[in-house]
Short mmCIF file of C-alpha atoms in Angstrom, two decimals:
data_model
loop_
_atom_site.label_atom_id
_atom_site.label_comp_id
_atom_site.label_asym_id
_atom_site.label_seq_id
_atom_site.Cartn_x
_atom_site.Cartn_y
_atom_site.Cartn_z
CA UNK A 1 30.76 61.70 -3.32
CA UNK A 2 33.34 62.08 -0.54
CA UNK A 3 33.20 58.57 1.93
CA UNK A 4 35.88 60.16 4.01
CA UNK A 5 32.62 61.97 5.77
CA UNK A 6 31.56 59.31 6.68
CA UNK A 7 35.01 57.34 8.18
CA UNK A 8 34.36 56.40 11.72
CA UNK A 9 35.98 58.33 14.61
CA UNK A 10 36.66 57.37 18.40
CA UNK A 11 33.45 59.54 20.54
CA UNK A 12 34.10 61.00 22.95
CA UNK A 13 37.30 62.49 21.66
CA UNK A 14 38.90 66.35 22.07
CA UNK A 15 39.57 68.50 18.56
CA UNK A 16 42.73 67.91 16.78
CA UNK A 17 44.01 69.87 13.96
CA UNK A 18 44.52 68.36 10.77
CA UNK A 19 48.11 67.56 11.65
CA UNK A 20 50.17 66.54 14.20
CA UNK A 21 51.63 68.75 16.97
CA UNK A 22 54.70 69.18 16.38
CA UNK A 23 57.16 68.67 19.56
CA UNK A 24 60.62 66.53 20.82
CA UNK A 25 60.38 63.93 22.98
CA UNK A 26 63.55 62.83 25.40
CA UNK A 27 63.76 59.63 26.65
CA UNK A 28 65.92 58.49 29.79
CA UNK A 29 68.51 55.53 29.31
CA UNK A 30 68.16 54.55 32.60
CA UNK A 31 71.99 55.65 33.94
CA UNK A 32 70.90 59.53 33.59
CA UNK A 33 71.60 59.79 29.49
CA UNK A 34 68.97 60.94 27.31
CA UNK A 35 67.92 60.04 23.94
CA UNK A 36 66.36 63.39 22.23
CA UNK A 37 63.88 61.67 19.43
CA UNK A 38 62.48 65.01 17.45
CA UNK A 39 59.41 64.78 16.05
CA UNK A 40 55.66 64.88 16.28
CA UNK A 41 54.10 63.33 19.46
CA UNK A 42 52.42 60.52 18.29
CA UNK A 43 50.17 58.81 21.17
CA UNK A 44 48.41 55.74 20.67
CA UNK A 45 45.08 56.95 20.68
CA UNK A 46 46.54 59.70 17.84
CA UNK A 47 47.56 56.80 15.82
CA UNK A 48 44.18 55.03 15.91
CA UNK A 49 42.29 58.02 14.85
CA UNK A 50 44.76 58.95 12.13
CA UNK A 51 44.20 55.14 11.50
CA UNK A 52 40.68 55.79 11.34
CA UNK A 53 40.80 58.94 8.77
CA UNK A 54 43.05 58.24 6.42
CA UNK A 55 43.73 54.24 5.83
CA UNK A 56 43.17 53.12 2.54
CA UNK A 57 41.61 50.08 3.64
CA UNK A 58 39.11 51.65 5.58
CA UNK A 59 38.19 54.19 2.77
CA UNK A 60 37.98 51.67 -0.13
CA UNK A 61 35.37 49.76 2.81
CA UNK A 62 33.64 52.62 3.09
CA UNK A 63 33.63 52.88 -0.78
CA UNK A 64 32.22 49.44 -1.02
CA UNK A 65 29.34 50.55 1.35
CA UNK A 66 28.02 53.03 -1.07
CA UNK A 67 27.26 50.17 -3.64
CA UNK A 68 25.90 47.59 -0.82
CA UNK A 69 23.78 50.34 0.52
CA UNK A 70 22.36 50.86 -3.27
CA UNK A 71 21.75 47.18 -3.65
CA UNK A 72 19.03 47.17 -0.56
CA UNK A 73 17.92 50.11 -1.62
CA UNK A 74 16.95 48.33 -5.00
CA UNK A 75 16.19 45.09 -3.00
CA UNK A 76 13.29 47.56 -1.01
CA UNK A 77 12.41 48.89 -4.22
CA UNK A 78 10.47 45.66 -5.35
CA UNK A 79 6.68 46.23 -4.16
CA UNK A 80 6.82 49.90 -5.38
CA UNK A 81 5.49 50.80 -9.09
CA UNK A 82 7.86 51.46 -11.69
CA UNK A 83 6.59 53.58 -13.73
CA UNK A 84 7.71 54.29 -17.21
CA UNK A 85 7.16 55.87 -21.28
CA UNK A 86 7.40 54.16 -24.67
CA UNK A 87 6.74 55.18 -28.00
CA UNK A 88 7.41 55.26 -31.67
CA UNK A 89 7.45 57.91 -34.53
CA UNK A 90 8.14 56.54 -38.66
CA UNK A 91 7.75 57.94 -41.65
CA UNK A 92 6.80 55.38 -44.32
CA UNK A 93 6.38 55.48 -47.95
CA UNK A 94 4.86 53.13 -50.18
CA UNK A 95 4.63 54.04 -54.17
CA UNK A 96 3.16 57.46 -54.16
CA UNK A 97 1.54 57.73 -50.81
CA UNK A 98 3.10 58.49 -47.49
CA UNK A 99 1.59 57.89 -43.99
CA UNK A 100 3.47 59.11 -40.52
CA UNK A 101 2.23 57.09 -37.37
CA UNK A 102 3.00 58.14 -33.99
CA UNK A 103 2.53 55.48 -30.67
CA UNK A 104 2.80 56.54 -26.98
CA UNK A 105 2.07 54.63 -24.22
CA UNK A 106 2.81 55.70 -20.70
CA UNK A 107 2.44 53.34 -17.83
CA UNK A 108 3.48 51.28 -14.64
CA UNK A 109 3.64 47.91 -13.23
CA UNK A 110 3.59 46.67 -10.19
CA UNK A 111 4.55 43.50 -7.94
CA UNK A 112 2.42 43.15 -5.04
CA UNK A 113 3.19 41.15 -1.20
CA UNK A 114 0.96 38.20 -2.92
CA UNK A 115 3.08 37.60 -5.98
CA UNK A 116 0.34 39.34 -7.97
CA UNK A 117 1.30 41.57 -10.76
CA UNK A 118 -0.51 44.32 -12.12
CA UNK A 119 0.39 46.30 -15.70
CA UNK A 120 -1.72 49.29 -16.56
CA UNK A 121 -1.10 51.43 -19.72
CA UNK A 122 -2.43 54.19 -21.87
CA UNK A 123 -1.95 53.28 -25.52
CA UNK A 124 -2.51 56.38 -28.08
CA UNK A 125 -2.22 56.29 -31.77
CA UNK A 126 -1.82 58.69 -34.25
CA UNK A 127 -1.73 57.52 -38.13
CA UNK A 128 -1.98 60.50 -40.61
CA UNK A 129 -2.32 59.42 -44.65
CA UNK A 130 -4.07 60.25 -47.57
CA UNK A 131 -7.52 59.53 -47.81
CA UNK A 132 -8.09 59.61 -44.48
CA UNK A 133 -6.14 60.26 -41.02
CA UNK A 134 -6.67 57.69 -37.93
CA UNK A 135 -6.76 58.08 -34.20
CA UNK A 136 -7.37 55.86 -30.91
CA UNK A 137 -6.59 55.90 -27.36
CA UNK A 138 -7.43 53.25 -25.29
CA UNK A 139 -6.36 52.03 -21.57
CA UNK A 140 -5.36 48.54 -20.74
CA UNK A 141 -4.73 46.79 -17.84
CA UNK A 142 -3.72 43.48 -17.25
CA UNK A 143 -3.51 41.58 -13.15
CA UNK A 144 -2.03 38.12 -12.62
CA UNK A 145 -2.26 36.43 -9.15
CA UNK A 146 -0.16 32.92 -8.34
CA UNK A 147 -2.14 30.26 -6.89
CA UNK A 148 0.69 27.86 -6.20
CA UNK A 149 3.70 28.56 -7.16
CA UNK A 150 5.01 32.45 -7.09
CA UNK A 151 2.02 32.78 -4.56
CA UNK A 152 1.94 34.31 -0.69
CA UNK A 153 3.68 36.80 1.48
CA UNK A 154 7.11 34.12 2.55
CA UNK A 155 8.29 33.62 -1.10
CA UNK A 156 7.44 37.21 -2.34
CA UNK A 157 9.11 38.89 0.53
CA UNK A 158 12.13 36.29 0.77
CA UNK A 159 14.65 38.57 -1.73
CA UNK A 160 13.77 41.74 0.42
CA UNK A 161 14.23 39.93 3.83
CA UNK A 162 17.88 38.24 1.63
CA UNK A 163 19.05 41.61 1.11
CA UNK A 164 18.17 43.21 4.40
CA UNK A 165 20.30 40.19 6.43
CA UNK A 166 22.91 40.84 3.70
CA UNK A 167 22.91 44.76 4.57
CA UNK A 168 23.46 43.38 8.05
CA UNK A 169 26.10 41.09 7.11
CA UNK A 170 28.19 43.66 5.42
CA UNK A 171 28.11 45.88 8.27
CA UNK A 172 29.18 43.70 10.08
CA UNK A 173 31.81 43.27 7.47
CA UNK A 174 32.71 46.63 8.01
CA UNK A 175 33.11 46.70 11.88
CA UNK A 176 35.31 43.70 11.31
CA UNK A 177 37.77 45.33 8.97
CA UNK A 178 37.84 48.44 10.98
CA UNK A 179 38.72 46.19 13.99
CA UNK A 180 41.49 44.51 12.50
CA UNK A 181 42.77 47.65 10.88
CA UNK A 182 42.92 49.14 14.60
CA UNK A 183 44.66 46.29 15.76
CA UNK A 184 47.48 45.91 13.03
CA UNK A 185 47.88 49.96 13.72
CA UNK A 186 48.15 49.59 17.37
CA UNK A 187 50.76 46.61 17.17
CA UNK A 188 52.38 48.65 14.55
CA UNK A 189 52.58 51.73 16.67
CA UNK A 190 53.24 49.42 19.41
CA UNK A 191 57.01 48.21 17.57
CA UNK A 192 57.74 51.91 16.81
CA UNK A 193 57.43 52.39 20.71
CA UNK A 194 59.14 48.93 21.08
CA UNK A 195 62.29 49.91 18.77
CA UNK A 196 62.61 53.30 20.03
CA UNK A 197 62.87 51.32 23.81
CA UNK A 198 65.44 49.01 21.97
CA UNK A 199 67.25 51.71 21.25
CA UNK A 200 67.51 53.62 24.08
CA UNK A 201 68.81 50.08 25.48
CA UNK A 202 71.79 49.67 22.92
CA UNK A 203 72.69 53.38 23.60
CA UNK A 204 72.84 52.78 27.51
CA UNK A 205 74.46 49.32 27.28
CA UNK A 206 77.07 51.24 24.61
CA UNK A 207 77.45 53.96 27.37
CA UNK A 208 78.05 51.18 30.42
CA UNK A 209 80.61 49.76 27.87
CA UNK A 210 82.43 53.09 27.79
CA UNK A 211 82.28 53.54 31.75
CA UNK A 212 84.47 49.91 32.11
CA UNK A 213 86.84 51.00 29.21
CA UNK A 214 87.46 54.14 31.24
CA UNK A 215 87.64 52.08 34.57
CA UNK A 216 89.94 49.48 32.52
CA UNK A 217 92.12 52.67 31.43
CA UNK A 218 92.50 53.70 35.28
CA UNK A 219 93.53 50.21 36.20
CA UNK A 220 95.94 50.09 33.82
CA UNK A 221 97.25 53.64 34.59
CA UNK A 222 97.61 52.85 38.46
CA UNK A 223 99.33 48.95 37.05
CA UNK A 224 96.61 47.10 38.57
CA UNK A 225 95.01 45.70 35.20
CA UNK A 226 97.17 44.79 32.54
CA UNK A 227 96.68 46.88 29.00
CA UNK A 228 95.44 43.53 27.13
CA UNK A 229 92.38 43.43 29.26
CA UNK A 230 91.26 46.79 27.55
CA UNK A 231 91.14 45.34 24.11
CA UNK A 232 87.98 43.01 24.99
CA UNK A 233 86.07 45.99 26.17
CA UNK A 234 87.27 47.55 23.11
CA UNK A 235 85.95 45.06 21.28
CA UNK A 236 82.39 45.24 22.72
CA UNK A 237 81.99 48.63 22.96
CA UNK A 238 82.32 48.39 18.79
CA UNK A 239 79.80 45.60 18.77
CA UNK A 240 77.42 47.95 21.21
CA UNK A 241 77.86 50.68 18.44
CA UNK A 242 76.47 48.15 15.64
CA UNK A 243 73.42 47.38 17.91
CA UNK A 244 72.68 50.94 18.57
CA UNK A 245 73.07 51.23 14.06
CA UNK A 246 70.50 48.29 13.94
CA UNK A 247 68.12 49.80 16.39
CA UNK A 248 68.02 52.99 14.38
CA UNK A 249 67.65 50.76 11.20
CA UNK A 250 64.75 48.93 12.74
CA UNK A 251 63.02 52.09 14.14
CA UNK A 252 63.31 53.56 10.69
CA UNK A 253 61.64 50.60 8.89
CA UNK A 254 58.78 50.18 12.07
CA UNK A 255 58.55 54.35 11.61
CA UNK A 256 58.01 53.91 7.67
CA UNK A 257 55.16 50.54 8.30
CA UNK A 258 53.33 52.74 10.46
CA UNK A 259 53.29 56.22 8.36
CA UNK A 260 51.78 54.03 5.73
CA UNK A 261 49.49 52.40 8.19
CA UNK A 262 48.29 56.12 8.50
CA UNK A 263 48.44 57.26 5.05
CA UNK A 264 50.96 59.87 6.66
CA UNK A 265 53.38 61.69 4.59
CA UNK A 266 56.98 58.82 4.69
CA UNK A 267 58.94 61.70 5.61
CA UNK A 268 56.95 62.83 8.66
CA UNK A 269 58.92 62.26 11.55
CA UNK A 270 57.28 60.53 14.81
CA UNK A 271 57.75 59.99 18.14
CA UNK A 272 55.38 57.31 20.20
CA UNK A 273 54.92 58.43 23.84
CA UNK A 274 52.29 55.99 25.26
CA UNK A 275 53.47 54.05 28.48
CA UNK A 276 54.47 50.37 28.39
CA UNK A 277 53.35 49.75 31.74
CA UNK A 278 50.81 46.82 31.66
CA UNK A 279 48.02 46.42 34.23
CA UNK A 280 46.94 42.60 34.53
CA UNK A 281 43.71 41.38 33.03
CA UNK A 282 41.03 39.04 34.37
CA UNK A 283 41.12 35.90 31.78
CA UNK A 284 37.75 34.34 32.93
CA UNK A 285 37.23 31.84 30.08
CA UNK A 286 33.06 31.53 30.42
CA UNK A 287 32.83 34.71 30.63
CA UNK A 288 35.15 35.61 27.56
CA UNK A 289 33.44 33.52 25.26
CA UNK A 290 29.77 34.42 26.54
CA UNK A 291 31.08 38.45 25.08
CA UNK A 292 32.67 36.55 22.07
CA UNK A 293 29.34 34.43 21.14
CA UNK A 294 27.73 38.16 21.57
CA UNK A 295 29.88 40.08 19.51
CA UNK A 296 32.00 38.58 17.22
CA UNK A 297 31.31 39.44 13.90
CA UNK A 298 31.72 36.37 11.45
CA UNK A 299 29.99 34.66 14.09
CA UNK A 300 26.66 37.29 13.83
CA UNK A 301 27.09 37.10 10.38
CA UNK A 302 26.58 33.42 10.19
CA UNK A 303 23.28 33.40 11.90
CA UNK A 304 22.31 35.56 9.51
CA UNK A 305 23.90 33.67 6.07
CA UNK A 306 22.14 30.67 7.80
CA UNK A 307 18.53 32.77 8.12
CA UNK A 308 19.47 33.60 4.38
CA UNK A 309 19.69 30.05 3.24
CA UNK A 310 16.57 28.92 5.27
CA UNK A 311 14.80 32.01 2.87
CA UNK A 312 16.38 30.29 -0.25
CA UNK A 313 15.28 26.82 1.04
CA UNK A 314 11.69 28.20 1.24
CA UNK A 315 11.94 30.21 -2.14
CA UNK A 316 13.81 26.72 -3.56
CA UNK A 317 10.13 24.42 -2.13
CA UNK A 318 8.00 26.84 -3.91
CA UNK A 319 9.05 26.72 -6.89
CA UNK A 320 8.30 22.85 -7.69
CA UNK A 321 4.50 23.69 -7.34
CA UNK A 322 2.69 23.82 -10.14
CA UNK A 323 2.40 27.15 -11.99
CA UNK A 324 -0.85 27.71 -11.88
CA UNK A 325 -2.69 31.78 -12.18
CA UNK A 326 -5.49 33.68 -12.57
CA UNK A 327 -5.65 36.32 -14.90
CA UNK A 328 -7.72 39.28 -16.01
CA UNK A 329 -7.00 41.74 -18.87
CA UNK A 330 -9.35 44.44 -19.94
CA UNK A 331 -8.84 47.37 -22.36
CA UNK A 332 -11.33 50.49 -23.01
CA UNK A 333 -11.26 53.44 -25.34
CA UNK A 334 -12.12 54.64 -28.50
CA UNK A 335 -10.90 54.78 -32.07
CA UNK A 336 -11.72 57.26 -34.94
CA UNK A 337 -11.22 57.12 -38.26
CA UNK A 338 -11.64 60.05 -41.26
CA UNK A 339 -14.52 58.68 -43.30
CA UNK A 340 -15.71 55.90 -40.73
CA UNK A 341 -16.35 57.99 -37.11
CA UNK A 342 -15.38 56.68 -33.93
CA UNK A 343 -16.01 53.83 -31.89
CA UNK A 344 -15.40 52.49 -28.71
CA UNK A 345 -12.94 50.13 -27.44
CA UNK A 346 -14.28 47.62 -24.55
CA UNK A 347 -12.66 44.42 -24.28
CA UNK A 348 -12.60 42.18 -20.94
CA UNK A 349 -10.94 38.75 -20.82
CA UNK A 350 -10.76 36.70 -17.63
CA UNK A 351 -9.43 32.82 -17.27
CA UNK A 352 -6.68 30.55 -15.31
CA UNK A 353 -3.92 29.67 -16.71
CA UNK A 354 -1.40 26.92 -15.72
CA UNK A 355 2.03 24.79 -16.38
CA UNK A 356 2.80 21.67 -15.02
CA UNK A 357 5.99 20.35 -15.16
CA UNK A 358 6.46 16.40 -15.99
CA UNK A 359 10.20 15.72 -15.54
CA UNK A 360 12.11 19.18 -15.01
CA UNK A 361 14.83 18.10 -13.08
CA UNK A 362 15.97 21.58 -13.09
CA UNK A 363 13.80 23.11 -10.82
CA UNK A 364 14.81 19.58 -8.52
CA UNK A 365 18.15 20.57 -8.22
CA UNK A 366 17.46 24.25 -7.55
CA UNK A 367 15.71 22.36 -4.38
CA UNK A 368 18.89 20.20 -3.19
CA UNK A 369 20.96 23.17 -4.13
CA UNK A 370 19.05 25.19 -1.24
CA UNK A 371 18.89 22.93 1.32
CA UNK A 372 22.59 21.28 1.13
CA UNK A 373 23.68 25.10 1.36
CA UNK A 374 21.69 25.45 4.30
CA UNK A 375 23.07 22.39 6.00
CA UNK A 376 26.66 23.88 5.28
CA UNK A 377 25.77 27.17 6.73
CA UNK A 378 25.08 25.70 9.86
CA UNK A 379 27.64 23.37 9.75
CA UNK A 380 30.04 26.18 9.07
CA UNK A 381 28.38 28.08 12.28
CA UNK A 382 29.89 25.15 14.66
CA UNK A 383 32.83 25.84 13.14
CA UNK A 384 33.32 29.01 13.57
CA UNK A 385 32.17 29.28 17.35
CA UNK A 386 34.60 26.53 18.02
CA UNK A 387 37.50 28.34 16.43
CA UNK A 388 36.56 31.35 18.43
CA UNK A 389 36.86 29.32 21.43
CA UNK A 390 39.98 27.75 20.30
CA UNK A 391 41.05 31.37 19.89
CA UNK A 392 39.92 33.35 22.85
CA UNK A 393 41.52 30.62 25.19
CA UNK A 394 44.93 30.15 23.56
CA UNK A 395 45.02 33.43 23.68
CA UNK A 396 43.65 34.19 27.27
CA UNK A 397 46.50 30.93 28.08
CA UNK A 398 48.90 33.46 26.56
CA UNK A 399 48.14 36.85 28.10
CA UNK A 400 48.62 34.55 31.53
CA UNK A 401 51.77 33.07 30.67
CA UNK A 402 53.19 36.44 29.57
CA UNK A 403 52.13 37.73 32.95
CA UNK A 404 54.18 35.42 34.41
CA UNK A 405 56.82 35.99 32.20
CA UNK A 406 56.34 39.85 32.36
CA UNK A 407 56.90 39.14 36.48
CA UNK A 408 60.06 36.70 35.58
CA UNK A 409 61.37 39.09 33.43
CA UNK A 410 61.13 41.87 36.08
CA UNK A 411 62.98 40.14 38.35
CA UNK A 412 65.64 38.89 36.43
CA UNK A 413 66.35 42.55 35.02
CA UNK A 414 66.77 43.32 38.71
CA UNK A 415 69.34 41.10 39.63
CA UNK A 416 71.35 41.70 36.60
CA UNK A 417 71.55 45.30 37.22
CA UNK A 418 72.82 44.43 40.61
CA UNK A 419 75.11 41.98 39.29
CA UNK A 420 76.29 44.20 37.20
CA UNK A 421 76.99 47.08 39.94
CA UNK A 422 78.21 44.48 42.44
CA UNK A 423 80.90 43.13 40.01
CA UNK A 424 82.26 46.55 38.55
CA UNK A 425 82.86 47.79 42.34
CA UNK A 426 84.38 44.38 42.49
CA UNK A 427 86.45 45.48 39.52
CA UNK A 428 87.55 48.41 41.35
CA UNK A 429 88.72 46.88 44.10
CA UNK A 430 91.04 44.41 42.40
CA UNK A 431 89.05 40.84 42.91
CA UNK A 432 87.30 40.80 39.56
CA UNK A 433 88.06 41.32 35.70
CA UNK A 434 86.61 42.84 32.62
CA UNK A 435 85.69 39.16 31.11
CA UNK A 436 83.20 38.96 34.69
CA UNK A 437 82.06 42.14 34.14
CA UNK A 438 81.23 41.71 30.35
CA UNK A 439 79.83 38.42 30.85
CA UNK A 440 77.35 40.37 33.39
CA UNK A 441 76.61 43.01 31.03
CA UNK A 442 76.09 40.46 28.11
CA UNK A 443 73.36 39.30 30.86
CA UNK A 444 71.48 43.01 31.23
CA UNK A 445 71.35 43.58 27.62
CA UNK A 446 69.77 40.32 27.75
CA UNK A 447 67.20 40.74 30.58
CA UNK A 448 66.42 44.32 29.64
CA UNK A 449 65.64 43.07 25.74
CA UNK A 450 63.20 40.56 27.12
CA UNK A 451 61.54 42.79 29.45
CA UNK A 452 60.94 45.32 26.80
CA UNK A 453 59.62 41.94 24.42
CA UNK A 454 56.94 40.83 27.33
CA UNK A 455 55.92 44.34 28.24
CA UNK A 456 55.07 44.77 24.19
CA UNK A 457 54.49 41.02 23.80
CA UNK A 458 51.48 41.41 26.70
CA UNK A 459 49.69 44.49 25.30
CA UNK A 460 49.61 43.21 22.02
CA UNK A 461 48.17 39.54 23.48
CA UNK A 462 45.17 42.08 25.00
CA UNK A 463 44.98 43.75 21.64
CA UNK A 464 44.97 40.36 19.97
CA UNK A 465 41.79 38.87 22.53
CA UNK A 466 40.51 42.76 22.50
CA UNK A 467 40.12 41.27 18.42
CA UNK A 468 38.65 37.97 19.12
CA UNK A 469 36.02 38.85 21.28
CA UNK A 470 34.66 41.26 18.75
CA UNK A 471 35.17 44.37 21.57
CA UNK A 472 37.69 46.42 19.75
CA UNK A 473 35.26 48.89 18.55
CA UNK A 474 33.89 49.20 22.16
CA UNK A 475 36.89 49.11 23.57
CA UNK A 476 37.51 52.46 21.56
CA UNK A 477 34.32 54.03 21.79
CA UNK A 478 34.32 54.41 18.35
CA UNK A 479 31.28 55.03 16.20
CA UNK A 480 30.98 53.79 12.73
CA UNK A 481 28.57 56.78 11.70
CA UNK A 482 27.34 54.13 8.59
#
């Protein structure tokens, strides 16, 4: 059986080929450099589907289903007849005479909505000796029906209903596994994207570094700047060289987390391309948690584990009736026998039967079992709703702040560059020196690092309450096909 036909995939969505287009993507530094990354485009919505095909997580999910899906199917199977054949051939001897006997009996039984329980079988006999060879074939059947305990349509249909809200709970299972695989791909794509940025960053702040050594190197030429003030911009430009070697470390290890995110091929090489610009979100917190109470999936699933329990509770009261039936058996036929004939086989027997327990303490505890698992269950509902809304609004309190901060950031990246110009014209003019202009620098490299952190830092706060609320799936249009 191949699951992979069945791994979901975003709708609507254009073709794709099996692999990835292959193509280079440049990337502008910001002073008019480029950064050539070569590789395969890889955009976000390419990484969630390859996400969606190929990760192991999802598969061995999907794997699970086939079993879960078998178990209902058995679950369903309880009110239908099973039908089924046994028999028995021997060969016996005993001093000088031998006999062979031969016994077949086909039949069914069945389990009906009431509890009652129905065999039927065809018994025929074959025995073949000296003196004389015997034969019979006879039908029985045989119907019990509960009275008390065992008895009516709530207990007898409680395991089917148990396995149908389980069959619910496990897809729900499944959409919440998918979710959080989509979300740990996105925020892994989303730090591939984020170190490539970093990069780009260390290689433009390297570059700056080697505009102010040459700057230093004309001073010094014309006598205006003295040949020590060259070493500290020596000095950084080295350090700006062992940034730009840790950004291409950390873009190789984000690069290898999400190739095996995508059960890609470690030596495929990737290039993200999505934008970084975020657009601000409305954080109403009623209305957040209304879609969260709506959607989230361990919270659905509780309801139904509590449903579940209430089923066991019901299943748990029954059974400390007394076990009490009545039963009918009758069996009709005929027998022959070499020397004797035949005769017939007619046998009815009717009665009620019954067991009454004195002191089983057993079937007691089954009881308290039930309902203490049902109090838990709904016990362990309020707990879960008020972790979701512990989670939806320190999160929703987060994607705010890092608005704000996003804004801050902005700004402060701004001024820097400015700074930054300002000073080195300075610089040129003779009223400034490197150690201003460094200090300045040290300041962009700073404000551009955390404006890169709360662009990626926001978009993965909306993936994170995109999680919480249960919406990821809708969010991608994607359609579990289970």
């Amino acid at each position: 059986m191949r699951c992979t036909e069945k791994i979901p995939v975003p709708i609507p969505r254009p073709e794709r080929p099996n692999t990835l287009p292959t193509s280079s993507e440049s990337k502008s530094t910001g002073n008019g450099s480029t950064i050539v990354f070569s590789g395969k485009r890889l955009t976000l919505e390419d990484a969630v589907f390859l996400g969606l095909r190929g990760n192991r997580t999802i598969r061995s999910a999907y794997i699970d289903r086939v079993s879960q899906k078998f178990g209902l199917r058995v679950a369903e199977d309880r009110f239908n007849p099973h039908f089924g054949i046994t028999g028995n051939i021997s060969r016996q001897r005993i001093a000088d005479r031998a006999s062979t006997t031969l016994d077949v009996s086909p039949g069914f039984s069945l389990i009906t909505k009431t509890g009652a329980t129905i065999d039927f079988a065809w018994n025929s006999s074959a025995n073949w000796q000296e003196p004389g060879n015997a034969f019979s074939s006879a039908f029985q059947i045989g119907i019990e029906q509960p009275l008390l305990r065992g008895a009516g349509l709530d207990v007898n249909l409680a395991p089917v209903q148990t396995a149908r809200l389980g069959e619910l709970v496990n897809k729900l299972r499944l959409k919440a596994t998918i979710s959080q695989t989509i979300a740990g791909t996105i925020v892994a794509y989303r730090s591939v994207l984020s170190a490539q940025q970093q990069l780009q960053l260390a290689q433009a702040s390297l570059e700056r570094s080697q505009d102010l050594l040459s700057i230093n190197n004309a001073l010094i030429a014309a006598g205006r700047l003295a040949p020590m003030e060259a070493v500290q911009t020596q000095a950084d430009i080295e350090a700006q060289r062992l940034a730009v070697l840790q950004s291409r470390q950390t873009l190789e290890t984000s690069r290898l987390v999400l190739l095996d995110l995508l059960a890609l091929d470690l030596d495929t090489k990737i290039v993200a391309v999505e934008n970084v610009d975020p657009r601000r979100v409305n954080t109403d917190i009623a209305k957040l948690m209304q879609v969260a109470l709506s959607e989230r999936q361990d919270y659905l699933g509780q309801a139904y584990v509590i449903e579940q329990n209430r089923l066991g509770v019901t299943v748990a009261s029954n059974e400390q009736l007394w076990d009490v039936s009545l039963y009918a058996k009758a069996r009709a036929g005929t027998q022959f026998s070499e020397g004797l004939g035949s005769d017939r086989i007619a046998d009815v027997t009717a009665g009620l039967k019954f067991t009454i327990p004195i002191n089983d303490l057993g079937r007691e505890k089954r009881l308290v079992d039930a309902s203490t698992s049902y109090q838990n269950a709904t016990l362990q509902l309020q707990a879960i709703r008020s972790g979701i809304e512990m989670q939806v609004r320190g999160t929703a309190s987060q994607v705010d702040l890092l608005w704000q901060q996003l804004d801050v950031a902005e700004k402060s990246r701004d001024l820097a560059l400015q700074a930054v110009t300002i000073e080195k014209a300075k610089l040129n003019a003779g009223r400034s020196t490197t150690f201003q202009v460094q200090s300045l620098e040290t300041n962009l490299r700073s404000s551009e690092s955390q404006l890169l952190n709360a662009r990626i830092g926001y978009l993965n706060a909306l993936t994170q309450l995109d999680l919480q609320l249960g919406t990821t799936l809708a969010t991608w249009r994607i359609d579990l096909r289970d």
